[in-house]
Amino acid sequence: SQQGEEDPQALSIQEGENATMNCSYKTSINNLQWYRQNSGRGLVHLILIRSNEREKHSGRLRVTLDTSKKSSSLLITASRAADTASYFCATVGNSGYSTLTFGKGTMLLVSP
Amino acid sequence: NAGVTQTPKFQVLKTGQSMTLQCAQDMNHEYMSWYRQDPGMGLRLIHYSVGAGITDQGEVPNGYNVSRSTTEDFPLRLLSAAPSQTSVYFCASSGQGGHYGYTFGSGTRLTVV
């Protein structure tokens, strides 16, 4: 079953604006990862945040994690048209082998 | 480096036919996985492997077989294709399991008619 649920399902913004996507999950995790998928392409790993971390930055990306609320957010600052893509959160659990459990994704459209 | 290579990119099958989706990685990764992506469903895990000779089932394994005879290759076999298996299939690999990010292939778009 799906572990994560992204919110919103779709987001449309103008270039230069910030985009925020949220992810909620159900069970305890080892880490949470965000991936980007351009239309018709494979997924690209963006950033990983571990369960003992609260915030992480990578370039224009900022990820937060609140394990008490079982939620994460991905902020893309100063969005560009090239950021147009679907964004997925994926969790890695604490038990068993380290496979990814994905949410359904957020479609981001950045208009010039 | 080529990363994760999937072949073919597109395939049309008739119901009942069998086929193998190929996946190869050149990064010496131990962990490999197969996912299917359906509209509105995100990605769901079919089978995974934590090393040569070791495979296990994921969330949606029915109708699919895998084997892992080498570190590099992780083929996915459809035994008797059904229209419900129409999907986009992604192979992914990681050197440290989920403790670091996975590298994904570009996908195989499969249509079963």
Coordinates of N, CA and C in Angstrom, one line a residue, chain A:
Chain A
S1 N 0.9 -1.2 0.0 CA 0.0 0.0 0.0 C 0.9 1.2 0.0
Q2 N 0.3 2.4 -0.4 CA 1.1 3.6 -0.5 C 1.4 4.0 0.9
Q3 N 2.6 4.5 1.1 CA 3.0 4.9 2.4 C 2.8 6.4 2.5
G4 N 3.3 7.2 1.5 CA 3.2 8.6 1.5 C 2.0 9.1 0.7
E5 N 1.6 10.3 1.1 CA 0.5 11.0 0.4 C 1.0 12.4 0.2
E6 N 1.2 12.8 -1.1 CA 1.6 14.2 -1.3 C 0.4 15.2 -1.4
D7 N 0.7 16.4 -1.1 CA -0.3 17.4 -1.1 C 0.4 18.7 -1.5
P8 N -0.1 19.5 -2.5 CA -1.3 19.1 -3.3 C -1.0 18.1 -4.4
Q9 N -2.0 17.7 -5.0 CA -1.8 16.7 -6.2 C -1.2 17.5 -7.4
A10 N -1.6 18.8 -7.5 CA -1.1 19.6 -8.6 C -0.9 21.0 -8.1
L11 N 0.1 21.7 -8.6 CA 0.5 23.0 -8.2 C 1.0 23.8 -9.4
S12 N 0.4 25.0 -9.6 CA 0.7 25.8 -10.7 C 1.2 27.2 -10.2
I13 N 2.4 27.6 -10.6 CA 3.0 28.8 -10.1 C 3.7 29.6 -11.3
Q14 N 4.1 30.8 -11.0 CA 4.9 31.5 -12.0 C 6.4 31.4 -11.6
E15 N 7.2 31.6 -12.7 CA 8.6 31.6 -12.5 C 9.0 32.6 -11.4
G16 N 10.0 32.3 -10.6 CA 10.4 33.2 -9.5 C 9.7 32.9 -8.2
E17 N 8.5 32.3 -8.2 CA 7.8 32.0 -7.0 C 8.4 30.8 -6.3
N18 N 8.0 30.6 -5.0 CA 8.4 29.4 -4.3 C 7.3 28.4 -4.4
A19 N 7.7 27.1 -4.5 CA 6.8 26.0 -4.5 C 7.0 25.1 -3.3
T20 N 5.9 24.8 -2.6 CA 5.9 24.0 -1.4 C 5.0 22.8 -1.6
M21 N 5.6 21.6 -1.4 CA 4.9 20.3 -1.5 C 5.0 19.6 -0.2
N22 N 3.9 18.9 0.2 CA 3.9 18.3 1.5 C 3.7 16.8 1.3
C23 N 4.2 16.0 2.2 CA 4.1 14.6 2.2 C 3.8 14.0 3.6
S24 N 2.8 13.2 3.7 CA 2.5 12.6 4.9 C 2.7 11.1 4.8
Y25 N 3.1 10.4 5.9 CA 3.3 9.0 5.8 C 2.7 8.3 7.0
K26 N 2.7 7.0 7.0 CA 1.9 6.3 8.1 C 2.7 5.6 9.1
T27 N 3.9 5.0 8.8 CA 4.6 4.2 9.7 C 6.0 4.8 10.0
S28 N 6.7 4.4 11.0 CA 8.0 4.9 11.4 C 9.0 4.7 10.3
I29 N 9.9 5.6 10.1 CA 10.8 5.5 9.0 C 12.3 5.6 9.4
N30 N 13.2 5.2 8.5 CA 14.6 5.4 8.7 C 15.0 6.7 8.0
N31 N 14.4 6.9 6.8 CA 14.7 8.2 6.2 C 13.5 8.4 5.1
L32 N 13.5 9.6 4.6 CA 12.5 10.0 3.6 C 13.3 10.7 2.5
Q33 N 12.9 10.4 1.3 CA 13.6 10.9 0.1 C 12.6 11.6 -0.8
W34 N 13.1 12.5 -1.6 CA 12.3 13.2 -2.6 C 13.0 12.9 -4.0
Y35 N 12.1 12.7 -4.9 CA 12.5 12.4 -6.3 C 11.7 13.3 -7.3
R36 N 12.3 13.6 -8.4 CA 11.7 14.4 -9.5 C 11.6 13.5 -10.7
Q37 N 10.4 13.6 -11.4 CA 10.2 12.9 -12.6 C 9.7 13.9 -13.7
N38 N 10.6 14.1 -14.7 CA 10.1 14.9 -15.8 C 9.3 14.0 -16.7
S39 N 8.4 14.6 -17.5 CA 7.4 13.8 -18.3 C 8.1 12.8 -19.2
G40 N 7.7 11.6 -19.0 CA 8.2 10.5 -19.9 C 9.6 10.0 -19.5
R41 N 10.1 10.4 -18.4 CA 11.4 10.1 -18.0 C 11.5 9.3 -16.7
G42 N 12.6 8.8 -16.3 CA 12.8 8.1 -15.1 C 12.9 9.1 -13.9
L43 N 12.9 8.6 -12.7 CA 13.0 9.4 -11.5 C 14.4 9.8 -11.2
V44 N 14.6 11.0 -10.7 CA 15.9 11.5 -10.3 C 15.9 11.8 -8.8
H45 N 16.8 11.2 -8.1 CA 16.9 11.5 -6.6 C 17.3 12.9 -6.4
L46 N 16.6 13.6 -5.5 CA 16.9 15.0 -5.2 C 17.6 15.2 -3.8
I47 N 17.0 14.6 -2.8 CA 17.5 14.8 -1.4 C 17.0 13.7 -0.5
L48 N 17.7 13.4 0.5 CA 17.4 12.4 1.5 C 17.5 13.1 2.9
I49 N 16.5 12.9 3.7 CA 16.6 13.4 5.1 C 16.3 12.2 6.1
R50 N 17.2 12.1 7.0 CA 17.1 10.9 8.0 C 16.2 11.3 9.1
S51 N 15.7 10.2 9.8 CA 14.7 10.4 10.8 C 15.2 11.3 12.0
N52 N 16.5 11.4 12.2 CA 17.0 12.2 13.3 C 17.4 13.6 12.8
E53 N 17.0 13.9 11.6 CA 17.2 15.3 11.1 C 15.9 16.0 10.9
R54 N 15.9 17.3 11.1 CA 14.7 18.1 11.0 C 14.7 19.0 9.7
E55 N 15.8 19.3 9.2 CA 15.8 20.2 8.0 C 17.1 19.9 7.2
K56 N 17.0 20.0 5.9 CA 18.2 19.8 5.1 C 18.0 20.7 3.8
H57 N 19.2 21.2 3.4 CA 19.2 22.1 2.2 C 20.1 21.5 1.1
S58 N 19.7 21.7 -0.1 CA 20.5 21.4 -1.3 C 20.2 22.4 -2.4
G59 N 21.1 23.3 -2.6 CA 20.8 24.4 -3.6 C 19.6 25.1 -3.3
R60 N 18.6 25.1 -4.3 CA 17.3 25.8 -4.1 C 16.3 24.9 -3.4
L61 N 16.7 23.7 -2.9 CA 15.8 22.8 -2.2 C 15.9 22.9 -0.7
R62 N 14.8 22.9 0.0 CA 14.8 22.8 1.4 C 13.8 21.8 1.8
V63 N 14.2 20.8 2.6 CA 13.3 19.7 3.1 C 13.3 19.8 4.6
T64 N 12.0 19.6 5.1 CA 11.9 19.5 6.5 C 11.2 18.2 6.8
L65 N 11.4 17.7 8.0 CA 10.8 16.4 8.5 C 10.3 16.6 9.9
D66 N 9.1 16.2 10.1 CA 8.5 16.2 11.4 C 8.0 14.8 11.7
T67 N 8.8 14.1 12.5 CA 8.5 12.7 12.7 C 7.3 12.5 13.7
S68 N 7.1 13.5 14.5 CA 5.9 13.4 15.4 C 4.6 13.6 14.6
K69 N 4.6 14.3 13.6 CA 3.4 14.5 12.7 C 3.5 13.5 11.5
K70 N 4.6 12.8 11.4 CA 4.8 11.9 10.2 C 4.6 12.7 8.9
S71 N 5.3 13.8 8.8 CA 5.1 14.6 7.6 C 6.4 15.3 7.2
S72 N 6.5 15.6 5.9 CA 7.7 16.3 5.4 C 7.2 17.3 4.4
S73 N 8.1 18.3 4.1 CA 7.8 19.3 3.1 C 9.0 19.5 2.3
L74 N 8.8 19.8 1.0 CA 9.8 20.1 0.0 C 9.5 21.5 -0.5
L75 N 10.5 22.4 -0.3 CA 10.4 23.8 -0.8 C 11.4 24.0 -1.9
I76 N 10.9 24.5 -3.0 CA 11.8 24.9 -4.1 C 11.7 26.4 -4.2
T77 N 12.8 27.1 -4.0 CA 12.8 28.5 -4.0 C 13.1 29.0 -5.4
A78 N 12.6 30.2 -5.7 CA 12.8 30.9 -7.0 C 12.7 29.9 -8.2
S79 N 11.5 29.4 -8.3 CA 11.2 28.3 -9.3 C 11.5 28.8 -10.7
R80 N 11.9 27.8 -11.5 CA 12.2 28.0 -12.9 C 11.3 27.2 -13.8
A81 N 11.1 27.5 -15.0 CA 10.3 26.7 -15.9 C 10.8 25.2 -16.0
A82 N 12.1 25.1 -15.9 CA 12.8 23.8 -15.9 C 12.4 22.9 -14.7
D83 N 11.8 23.5 -13.6 CA 11.4 22.8 -12.5 C 10.1 22.0 -12.7
T84 N 9.4 22.3 -13.8 CA 8.2 21.7 -14.1 C 8.4 20.2 -14.2
A85 N 7.7 19.4 -13.3 CA 7.9 18.0 -13.2 C 6.9 17.5 -12.2
S86 N 6.9 16.1 -12.0 CA 6.2 15.5 -10.9 C 7.2 15.2 -9.8
Y87 N 6.8 15.5 -8.5 CA 7.7 15.3 -7.4 C 7.1 14.2 -6.5
F88 N 7.9 13.3 -6.1 CA 7.5 12.1 -5.3 C 8.3 12.1 -4.0
C89 N 7.6 11.8 -2.9 CA 8.3 11.5 -1.7 C 8.3 9.9 -1.6
A90 N 9.3 9.4 -0.9 CA 9.5 8.0 -0.8 C 10.1 7.7 0.6
T91 N 9.6 6.8 1.3 CA 10.1 6.5 2.7 C 10.8 5.1 2.7
V92 N 11.7 5.0 3.6 CA 12.4 3.8 3.9 C 12.1 3.5 5.3
G93 N 11.6 2.3 5.6 CA 11.2 1.9 6.9 C 12.4 1.4 7.7
N94 N 12.1 1.1 9.0 CA 13.1 0.7 9.9 C 13.3 -0.8 9.9
S95 N 12.4 -1.6 9.4 CA 12.5 -3.0 9.5 C 12.7 -3.6 8.1
G96 N 13.3 -4.7 8.0 CA 13.5 -5.4 6.7 C 14.5 -4.7 5.8
Y97 N 14.5 -5.0 4.6 CA 15.4 -4.4 3.6 C 15.0 -3.0 3.2
S98 N 15.9 -2.3 2.7 CA 15.7 -0.9 2.5 C 15.1 -0.5 1.2
T99 N 13.9 -0.9 0.9 CA 13.2 -0.5 -0.3 C 12.4 0.7 -0.1
L100 N 12.1 1.4 -1.2 CA 11.3 2.6 -1.1 C 9.8 2.4 -1.2
T101 N 9.1 3.2 -0.5 CA 7.6 3.2 -0.6 C 7.2 4.6 -1.0
F102 N 6.6 4.7 -2.2 CA 6.3 6.0 -2.8 C 4.9 6.5 -2.5
G103 N 4.8 7.8 -2.5 CA 3.5 8.5 -2.5 C 3.1 8.6 -4.0
K104 N 1.9 9.3 -4.1 CA 1.4 9.4 -5.5 C 1.9 10.6 -6.3
G105 N 2.6 11.5 -5.6 CA 3.2 12.6 -6.3 C 2.5 13.9 -6.4
T106 N 3.2 15.0 -6.6 CA 2.7 16.3 -6.9 C 3.2 16.7 -8.2
M107 N 2.2 17.1 -9.1 CA 2.6 17.7 -10.4 C 2.8 19.2 -10.3
L108 N 4.0 19.7 -10.6 CA 4.3 21.1 -10.5 C 4.5 21.6 -11.9
L109 N 3.7 22.7 -12.1 CA 3.8 23.5 -13.4 C 4.3 24.9 -13.1
V110 N 5.5 25.2 -13.7 CA 6.1 26.5 -13.5 C 6.0 27.3 -14.8
S111 N 5.2 28.3 -14.8 CA 5.0 29.1 -16.1 C 5.9 30.2 -16.2
P112 N 6.4 30.5 -17.4 CA 7.4 31.6 -17.6 C 6.7 32.9 -17.4

